[in-house]
């Protein structure tokens, strides 16, 4: 099985606004079908230009249309062709009640949710709602150089067993190399969620190519 790679652009300077478009231009030459691009809200408009890429939002709000200043609803995302989102990232946590409501709503709308979880307790709790994906990311490793696959192998294995065939398991935090990805897969993950390893690299496109060559 080829790993699915979710790239979180976060709000890095070289990955938002006009710079986001430049990065996507580079990435759009890749033929790999297993790559997902998680963009900031202001860049989701680029979905119409890069309709060959799988573009996800970095979050989604619980509300429908209406008087909800500053919010971004699932409906509004779908209206511009976005059909998936990260949710509950460590840098943008959502309360439990809203997570459950968003998960239920996503199923009715065929909208894909990558639900982030910080520990095994959260994975146990939310796997009952069968999100499409759970992304296990220990917060203390995010943005660092120690990969989750090296630091937390036993938790990845346990998470894989909990998710079984119902939910695809992604792992993230400190993932920088093809070895990190292969090790995550060997431990039971379906793919990875990665940010700085690609976005903060001096040549993001070359880095991404080096992560996608088959073993
Ligand atoms: O969402 C991905 C993320 O939080 C991991 O960040 O920079 O450790 O790859 P990074």
PDB file of C-alpha atoms and ligand atoms in Angstrom:
ATOM      1  CA  UNK A   1       0.000   0.000   0.000  1.00  0.00           C
ATOM      2  CA  UNK A   2       1.328   3.428  -0.928  1.00  0.00           C
ATOM      3  CA  UNK A   3       1.274   5.952   1.937  1.00  0.00           C
ATOM      4  CA  UNK A   4      -1.182   8.807   1.780  1.00  0.00           C
ATOM      5  CA  UNK A   5       0.613  12.080   2.413  1.00  0.00           C
ATOM      6  CA  UNK A   6      -1.323  15.026   3.839  1.00  0.00           C
ATOM      7  CA  UNK A   7       0.697  18.243   3.659  1.00  0.00           C
ATOM      8  CA  UNK A   8      -0.387  20.878   6.148  1.00  0.00           C
ATOM      9  CA  UNK A   9       0.606  24.292   4.794  1.00  0.00           C
ATOM     10  CA  UNK A  10      -0.238  25.840   8.205  1.00  0.00           C
ATOM     11  CA  UNK A  11       0.303  29.609   8.038  1.00  0.00           C
ATOM     12  CA  UNK A  12       3.950  29.572   7.012  1.00  0.00           C
ATOM     13  CA  UNK A  13       4.915  32.669   5.026  1.00  0.00           C
ATOM     14  CA  UNK A  14       6.045  30.677   1.996  1.00  0.00           C
ATOM     15  CA  UNK A  15       2.786  28.727   1.983  1.00  0.00           C
ATOM     16  CA  UNK A  16       0.009  31.335   2.190  1.00  0.00           C
ATOM     17  CA  UNK A  17      -1.376  33.941  -0.192  1.00  0.00           C
ATOM     18  CA  UNK A  18       0.536  34.415  -3.428  1.00  0.00           C
ATOM     19  CA  UNK A  19       3.281  32.125  -2.173  1.00  0.00           C
ATOM     20  CA  UNK A  20       0.776  29.320  -1.775  1.00  0.00           C
ATOM     21  CA  UNK A  21      -0.033  29.563  -5.455  1.00  0.00           C
ATOM     22  CA  UNK A  22       3.680  29.311  -6.335  1.00  0.00           C
ATOM     23  CA  UNK A  23       4.061  26.169  -4.230  1.00  0.00           C
ATOM     24  CA  UNK A  24       0.969  24.574  -5.747  1.00  0.00           C
ATOM     25  CA  UNK A  25       2.300  25.370  -9.213  1.00  0.00           C
ATOM     26  CA  UNK A  26       5.389  23.318  -8.407  1.00  0.00           C
ATOM     27  CA  UNK A  27       3.459  20.518  -6.748  1.00  0.00           C
ATOM     28  CA  UNK A  28       0.942  20.277  -9.585  1.00  0.00           C
ATOM     29  CA  UNK A  29       3.594  18.699 -11.833  1.00  0.00           C
ATOM     30  CA  UNK A  30       3.700  15.631  -9.604  1.00  0.00           C
ATOM     31  CA  UNK A  31       1.622  12.726 -10.789  1.00  0.00           C
ATOM     32  CA  UNK A  32       1.227  11.113  -7.369  1.00  0.00           C
ATOM     33  CA  UNK A  33      -2.416  10.487  -6.510  1.00  0.00           C
ATOM     34  CA  UNK A  34      -1.920   9.989  -2.788  1.00  0.00           C
ATOM     35  CA  UNK A  35      -1.091  13.570  -1.858  1.00  0.00           C
ATOM     36  CA  UNK A  36      -3.488  15.972  -0.139  1.00  0.00           C
ATOM     37  CA  UNK A  37      -2.856  19.683   0.291  1.00  0.00           C
ATOM     38  CA  UNK A  38      -4.326  21.305   3.427  1.00  0.00           C
ATOM     39  CA  UNK A  39      -4.511  25.039   2.808  1.00  0.00           C
ATOM     40  CA  UNK A  40      -5.398  28.053   4.909  1.00  0.00           C
ATOM     41  CA  UNK A  41      -8.891  29.430   4.399  1.00  0.00           C
ATOM     42  CA  UNK A  42      -7.744  32.344   2.264  1.00  0.00           C
ATOM     43  CA  UNK A  43      -6.122  30.011  -0.235  1.00  0.00           C
ATOM     44  CA  UNK A  44      -8.952  27.564  -0.756  1.00  0.00           C
ATOM     45  CA  UNK A  45     -10.086  29.687  -3.714  1.00  0.00           C
ATOM     46  CA  UNK A  46      -7.112  28.134  -5.551  1.00  0.00           C
ATOM     47  CA  UNK A  47      -9.067  24.901  -5.749  1.00  0.00           C
ATOM     48  CA  UNK A  48     -10.652  26.108  -8.981  1.00  0.00           C
ATOM     49  CA  UNK A  49      -7.228  26.707 -10.577  1.00  0.00           C
ATOM     50  CA  UNK A  50      -5.630  23.477  -9.316  1.00  0.00           C
ATOM     51  CA  UNK A  51      -8.552  21.148  -9.762  1.00  0.00           C
ATOM     52  CA  UNK A  52      -6.187  18.221 -10.434  1.00  0.00           C
ATOM     53  CA  UNK A  53      -4.948  18.454  -6.817  1.00  0.00           C
ATOM     54  CA  UNK A  54      -6.727  17.126  -3.733  1.00  0.00           C
ATOM     55  CA  UNK A  55      -7.189  20.261  -1.700  1.00  0.00           C
ATOM     56  CA  UNK A  56      -8.438  20.171   1.907  1.00  0.00           C
ATOM     57  CA  UNK A  57      -9.224  22.897   4.408  1.00  0.00           C
ATOM     58  CA  UNK A  58      -7.278  23.168   7.677  1.00  0.00           C
ATOM     59  CA  UNK A  59     -10.487  23.341   9.716  1.00  0.00           C
ATOM     60  CA  UNK A  60     -14.248  23.696   9.392  1.00  0.00           C
ATOM     61  CA  UNK A  61     -16.816  25.283  11.700  1.00  0.00           C
ATOM     62  CA  UNK A  62     -19.877  23.548  13.065  1.00  0.00           C
ATOM     63  CA  UNK A  63     -22.476  26.110  11.971  1.00  0.00           C
ATOM     64  CA  UNK A  64     -24.532  26.120   8.787  1.00  0.00           C
ATOM     65  CA  UNK A  65     -25.175  29.290   6.749  1.00  0.00           C
ATOM     66  CA  UNK A  66     -26.415  32.290   8.731  1.00  0.00           C
ATOM     67  CA  UNK A  67     -25.332  35.055  11.092  1.00  0.00           C
ATOM     68  CA  UNK A  68     -22.007  33.542  12.112  1.00  0.00           C
ATOM     69  CA  UNK A  69     -19.360  36.223  11.677  1.00  0.00           C
ATOM     70  CA  UNK A  70     -15.899  34.920  10.903  1.00  0.00           C
ATOM     71  CA  UNK A  71     -16.951  31.342  10.456  1.00  0.00           C
ATOM     72  CA  UNK A  72     -16.363  28.906   7.605  1.00  0.00           C
ATOM     73  CA  UNK A  73     -19.105  26.325   7.264  1.00  0.00           C
ATOM     74  CA  UNK A  74     -18.973  22.933   5.617  1.00  0.00           C
ATOM     75  CA  UNK A  75     -21.622  24.204   3.197  1.00  0.00           C
ATOM     76  CA  UNK A  76     -19.466  27.136   2.077  1.00  0.00           C
ATOM     77  CA  UNK A  77     -16.453  24.876   1.569  1.00  0.00           C
ATOM     78  CA  UNK A  78     -18.471  22.451  -0.528  1.00  0.00           C
ATOM     79  CA  UNK A  79     -19.826  25.336  -2.585  1.00  0.00           C
ATOM     80  CA  UNK A  80     -16.295  26.029  -3.851  1.00  0.00           C
ATOM     81  CA  UNK A  81     -15.506  22.354  -4.408  1.00  0.00           C
ATOM     82  CA  UNK A  82     -13.706  21.548  -1.150  1.00  0.00           C
ATOM     83  CA  UNK A  83     -14.844  18.206   0.214  1.00  0.00           C
ATOM     84  CA  UNK A  84     -12.487  17.552   3.103  1.00  0.00           C
ATOM     85  CA  UNK A  85     -10.802  19.146   6.082  1.00  0.00           C
ATOM     86  CA  UNK A  86      -8.471  18.668   9.000  1.00  0.00           C
ATOM     87  CA  UNK A  87     -10.237  19.100  12.331  1.00  0.00           C
ATOM     88  CA  UNK A  88      -9.054  19.654  15.888  1.00  0.00           C
ATOM     89  CA  UNK A  89      -5.417  20.226  15.021  1.00  0.00           C
ATOM     90  CA  UNK A  90      -3.285  20.893  18.119  1.00  0.00           C
ATOM     91  CA  UNK A  91      -2.927  24.481  16.924  1.00  0.00           C
ATOM     92  CA  UNK A  92      -6.684  24.893  16.456  1.00  0.00           C
ATOM     93  CA  UNK A  93      -8.521  22.734  18.979  1.00  0.00           C
ATOM     94  CA  UNK A  94     -12.289  22.249  18.870  1.00  0.00           C
ATOM     95  CA  UNK A  95     -14.523  21.282  21.784  1.00  0.00           C
ATOM     96  CA  UNK A  96     -15.784  17.728  22.020  1.00  0.00           C
ATOM     97  CA  UNK A  97     -19.440  18.549  21.419  1.00  0.00           C
ATOM     98  CA  UNK A  98     -18.647  20.385  18.195  1.00  0.00           C
ATOM     99  CA  UNK A  99     -16.295  17.649  17.012  1.00  0.00           C
ATOM    100  CA  UNK A 100     -19.082  15.098  17.340  1.00  0.00           C
ATOM    101  CA  UNK A 101     -21.579  17.372  15.558  1.00  0.00           C
ATOM    102  CA  UNK A 102     -19.129  18.036  12.717  1.00  0.00           C
ATOM    103  CA  UNK A 103     -18.398  14.322  12.336  1.00  0.00           C
ATOM    104  CA  UNK A 104     -22.111  13.532  12.105  1.00  0.00           C
ATOM    105  CA  UNK A 105     -22.667  16.336   9.610  1.00  0.00           C
ATOM    106  CA  UNK A 106     -19.703  15.213   7.507  1.00  0.00           C
ATOM    107  CA  UNK A 107     -21.239  11.785   7.029  1.00  0.00           C
ATOM    108  CA  UNK A 108     -24.484  13.265   5.732  1.00  0.00           C
ATOM    109  CA  UNK A 109     -22.556  15.438   3.297  1.00  0.00           C
ATOM    110  CA  UNK A 110     -19.943  12.989   2.087  1.00  0.00           C
ATOM    111  CA  UNK A 111     -17.321  15.386   3.437  1.00  0.00           C
ATOM    112  CA  UNK A 112     -14.009  13.843   4.536  1.00  0.00           C
ATOM    113  CA  UNK A 113     -12.706  14.632   8.011  1.00  0.00           C
ATOM    114  CA  UNK A 114      -9.145  14.095   9.178  1.00  0.00           C
ATOM    115  CA  UNK A 115      -9.640  14.290  12.919  1.00  0.00           C
ATOM    116  CA  UNK A 116      -6.463  15.106  14.815  1.00  0.00           C
ATOM    117  CA  UNK A 117      -5.885  13.438  18.180  1.00  0.00           C
ATOM    118  CA  UNK A 118      -3.100  14.153  20.649  1.00  0.00           C
ATOM    119  CA  UNK A 119      -3.056  10.877  22.572  1.00  0.00           C
ATOM    120  CA  UNK A 120      -4.453   7.374  22.800  1.00  0.00           C
ATOM    121  CA  UNK A 121      -7.389   8.459  25.005  1.00  0.00           C
ATOM    122  CA  UNK A 122      -8.618  10.814  22.296  1.00  0.00           C
ATOM    123  CA  UNK A 123      -8.145   8.140  19.647  1.00  0.00           C
ATOM    124  CA  UNK A 124     -10.258   5.723  21.688  1.00  0.00           C
ATOM    125  CA  UNK A 125     -12.940   8.335  22.328  1.00  0.00           C
ATOM    126  CA  UNK A 126     -13.315   9.591  18.766  1.00  0.00           C
ATOM    127  CA  UNK A 127     -12.788   6.339  16.886  1.00  0.00           C
ATOM    128  CA  UNK A 128     -16.280   5.339  18.087  1.00  0.00           C
ATOM    129  CA  UNK A 129     -17.663   7.956  15.724  1.00  0.00           C
ATOM    130  CA  UNK A 130     -15.747   6.430  12.819  1.00  0.00           C
ATOM    131  CA  UNK A 131     -14.169   9.502  11.222  1.00  0.00           C
ATOM    132  CA  UNK A 132     -12.672   8.852   7.782  1.00  0.00           C
ATOM    133  CA  UNK A 133      -9.206   9.483   9.208  1.00  0.00           C
ATOM    134  CA  UNK A 134      -7.661   9.948  12.624  1.00  0.00           C
ATOM    135  CA  UNK A 135      -4.305  11.743  12.641  1.00  0.00           C
ATOM    136  CA  UNK A 136      -2.272  11.010  15.745  1.00  0.00           C
ATOM    137  CA  UNK A 137       0.087  13.907  16.489  1.00  0.00           C
ATOM    138  CA  UNK A 138       1.804  14.225  19.875  1.00  0.00           C
ATOM    139  CA  UNK A 139       1.926  18.022  20.358  1.00  0.00           C
ATOM    140  CA  UNK A 140       5.384  18.083  21.937  1.00  0.00           C
ATOM    141  CA  UNK A 141       6.939  16.662  18.745  1.00  0.00           C
ATOM    142  CA  UNK A 142       5.221  19.000  16.271  1.00  0.00           C
ATOM    143  CA  UNK A 143       7.688  21.144  14.352  1.00  0.00           C
ATOM    144  CA  UNK A 144      10.686  19.313  15.791  1.00  0.00           C
ATOM    145  CA  UNK A 145      13.256  16.887  14.459  1.00  0.00           C
ATOM    146  CA  UNK A 146      12.227  13.770  16.344  1.00  0.00           C
ATOM    147  CA  UNK A 147       9.721  11.771  14.353  1.00  0.00           C
ATOM    148  CA  UNK A 148       6.586  10.373  15.937  1.00  0.00           C
ATOM    149  CA  UNK A 149       7.499   7.007  14.391  1.00  0.00           C
ATOM    150  CA  UNK A 150      10.735   6.929  16.379  1.00  0.00           C
ATOM    151  CA  UNK A 151       9.426   8.465  19.601  1.00  0.00           C
ATOM    152  CA  UNK A 152       6.024   6.746  19.884  1.00  0.00           C
ATOM    153  CA  UNK A 153       6.085   3.446  17.980  1.00  0.00           C
ATOM    154  CA  UNK A 154       3.998   1.593  20.546  1.00  0.00           C
ATOM    155  CA  UNK A 155       1.253   4.228  20.445  1.00  0.00           C
ATOM    156  CA  UNK A 156       1.108   4.058  16.639  1.00  0.00           C
ATOM    157  CA  UNK A 157       0.711   0.284  16.845  1.00  0.00           C
ATOM    158  CA  UNK A 158      -2.014   0.553  19.453  1.00  0.00           C
ATOM    159  CA  UNK A 159      -3.780   3.299  17.481  1.00  0.00           C
ATOM    160  CA  UNK A 160      -3.698   1.137  14.352  1.00  0.00           C
ATOM    161  CA  UNK A 161      -5.449  -1.654  16.231  1.00  0.00           C
ATOM    162  CA  UNK A 162      -8.102   0.705  17.569  1.00  0.00           C
ATOM    163  CA  UNK A 163      -8.806   2.197  14.143  1.00  0.00           C
ATOM    164  CA  UNK A 164      -8.762  -1.213  12.414  1.00  0.00           C
ATOM    165  CA  UNK A 165     -10.686  -1.162   9.150  1.00  0.00           C
ATOM    166  CA  UNK A 166     -13.130   1.563  10.170  1.00  0.00           C
ATOM    167  CA  UNK A 167     -10.856   4.589  10.185  1.00  0.00           C
ATOM    168  CA  UNK A 168      -7.591   5.251   8.378  1.00  0.00           C
ATOM    169  CA  UNK A 169      -4.756   6.144  10.726  1.00  0.00           C
ATOM    170  CA  UNK A 170      -2.365   8.961   9.863  1.00  0.00           C
ATOM    171  CA  UNK A 171       0.559   9.932  12.055  1.00  0.00           C
ATOM    172  CA  UNK A 172       2.333  13.250  12.195  1.00  0.00           C
ATOM    173  CA  UNK A 173       4.888  15.382  14.047  1.00  0.00           C
ATOM    174  CA  UNK A 174       8.560  15.569  13.188  1.00  0.00           C
ATOM    175  CA  UNK A 175       8.186  13.471  10.028  1.00  0.00           C
ATOM    176  CA  UNK A 176      11.085  14.442   7.790  1.00  0.00           C
ATOM    177  CA  UNK A 177      12.293  11.451   5.790  1.00  0.00           C
ATOM    178  CA  UNK A 178      11.109   8.540   3.671  1.00  0.00           C
ATOM    179  CA  UNK A 179      12.352   6.258   6.449  1.00  0.00           C
ATOM    180  CA  UNK A 180      10.019   7.994   8.919  1.00  0.00           C
ATOM    181  CA  UNK A 181       7.121   7.363   6.541  1.00  0.00           C
ATOM    182  CA  UNK A 182       8.029   3.731   5.859  1.00  0.00           C
ATOM    183  CA  UNK A 183       8.422   3.055   9.567  1.00  0.00           C
ATOM    184  CA  UNK A 184       5.011   4.613  10.259  1.00  0.00           C
ATOM    185  CA  UNK A 185       3.473   2.355   7.621  1.00  0.00           C
ATOM    186  CA  UNK A 186       5.186  -0.712   9.079  1.00  0.00           C
ATOM    187  CA  UNK A 187       3.709   0.181  12.466  1.00  0.00           C
ATOM    188  CA  UNK A 188       0.185   0.237  11.041  1.00  0.00           C
ATOM    189  CA  UNK A 189      -0.384   3.750   9.725  1.00  0.00           C
ATOM    190  CA  UNK A 190      -2.092   4.467   6.449  1.00  0.00           C
ATOM    191  CA  UNK A 191      -0.100   7.619   5.808  1.00  0.00           C
ATOM    192  CA  UNK A 192       1.314  10.773   7.352  1.00  0.00           C
ATOM    193  CA  UNK A 193       0.422  14.359   8.119  1.00  0.00           C
ATOM    194  CA  UNK A 194       3.455  16.536   7.546  1.00  0.00           C
ATOM    195  CA  UNK A 195       4.190  20.257   7.613  1.00  0.00           C
ATOM    196  CA  UNK A 196       7.665  21.640   8.296  1.00  0.00           C
ATOM    197  CA  UNK A 197       9.462  18.648   6.766  1.00  0.00           C
ATOM    198  CA  UNK A 198       8.244  19.813   3.366  1.00  0.00           C
ATOM    199  CA  UNK A 199       7.102  23.414   3.721  1.00  0.00           C
ATOM    200  CA  UNK A 200      10.189  24.621   5.641  1.00  0.00           C
ATOM    201  CA  UNK A 201      12.594  22.804   3.331  1.00  0.00           C
ATOM    202  CA  UNK A 202      14.591  25.133   1.035  1.00  0.00           C
ATOM    203  CA  UNK A 203      13.206  23.197  -1.957  1.00  0.00           C
ATOM    204  CA  UNK A 204       9.757  21.876  -1.003  1.00  0.00           C
ATOM    205  CA  UNK A 205       9.105  20.215  -4.360  1.00  0.00           C
ATOM    206  CA  UNK A 206      12.379  18.267  -4.278  1.00  0.00           C
ATOM    207  CA  UNK A 207      11.692  17.255  -0.707  1.00  0.00           C
ATOM    208  CA  UNK A 208       8.229  16.020  -1.614  1.00  0.00           C
ATOM    209  CA  UNK A 209       9.622  14.003  -4.535  1.00  0.00           C
ATOM    210  CA  UNK A 210      12.169  12.404  -2.206  1.00  0.00           C
ATOM    211  CA  UNK A 211       9.337  11.362   0.138  1.00  0.00           C
ATOM    212  CA  UNK A 212       7.184   9.823  -2.544  1.00  0.00           C
ATOM    213  CA  UNK A 213       9.587   7.521  -4.366  1.00  0.00           C
ATOM    214  CA  UNK A 214       8.549   3.913  -3.873  1.00  0.00           C
ATOM    215  CA  UNK A 215      10.583   1.708  -1.618  1.00  0.00           C
TER     216      UNK A 215
HETATM  217  O1  LIG B   1      -0.283  18.903  10.877  1.00  0.00           O
HETATM  218  C1  LIG B   1       1.027  18.530  10.736  1.00  0.00           C
HETATM  219  C2  LIG B   1       1.823  18.883  11.886  1.00  0.00           C
HETATM  220  O2  LIG B   1       1.253  19.436  12.981  1.00  0.00           O
HETATM  221  C3  LIG B   1       3.129  18.283  12.034  1.00  0.00           C
HETATM  222  O3  LIG B   1       3.998  19.344  11.911  1.00  0.00           O
HETATM  223  O4  LIG B   1       6.032  20.408  11.265  1.00  0.00           O
HETATM  224  O5  LIG B   1       6.075  18.411  12.749  1.00  0.00           O
HETATM  225  O6  LIG B   1       5.497  18.148  10.338  1.00  0.00           O
HETATM  226  P1  LIG B   1       5.488  19.043  11.546  1.00  0.00           P
END
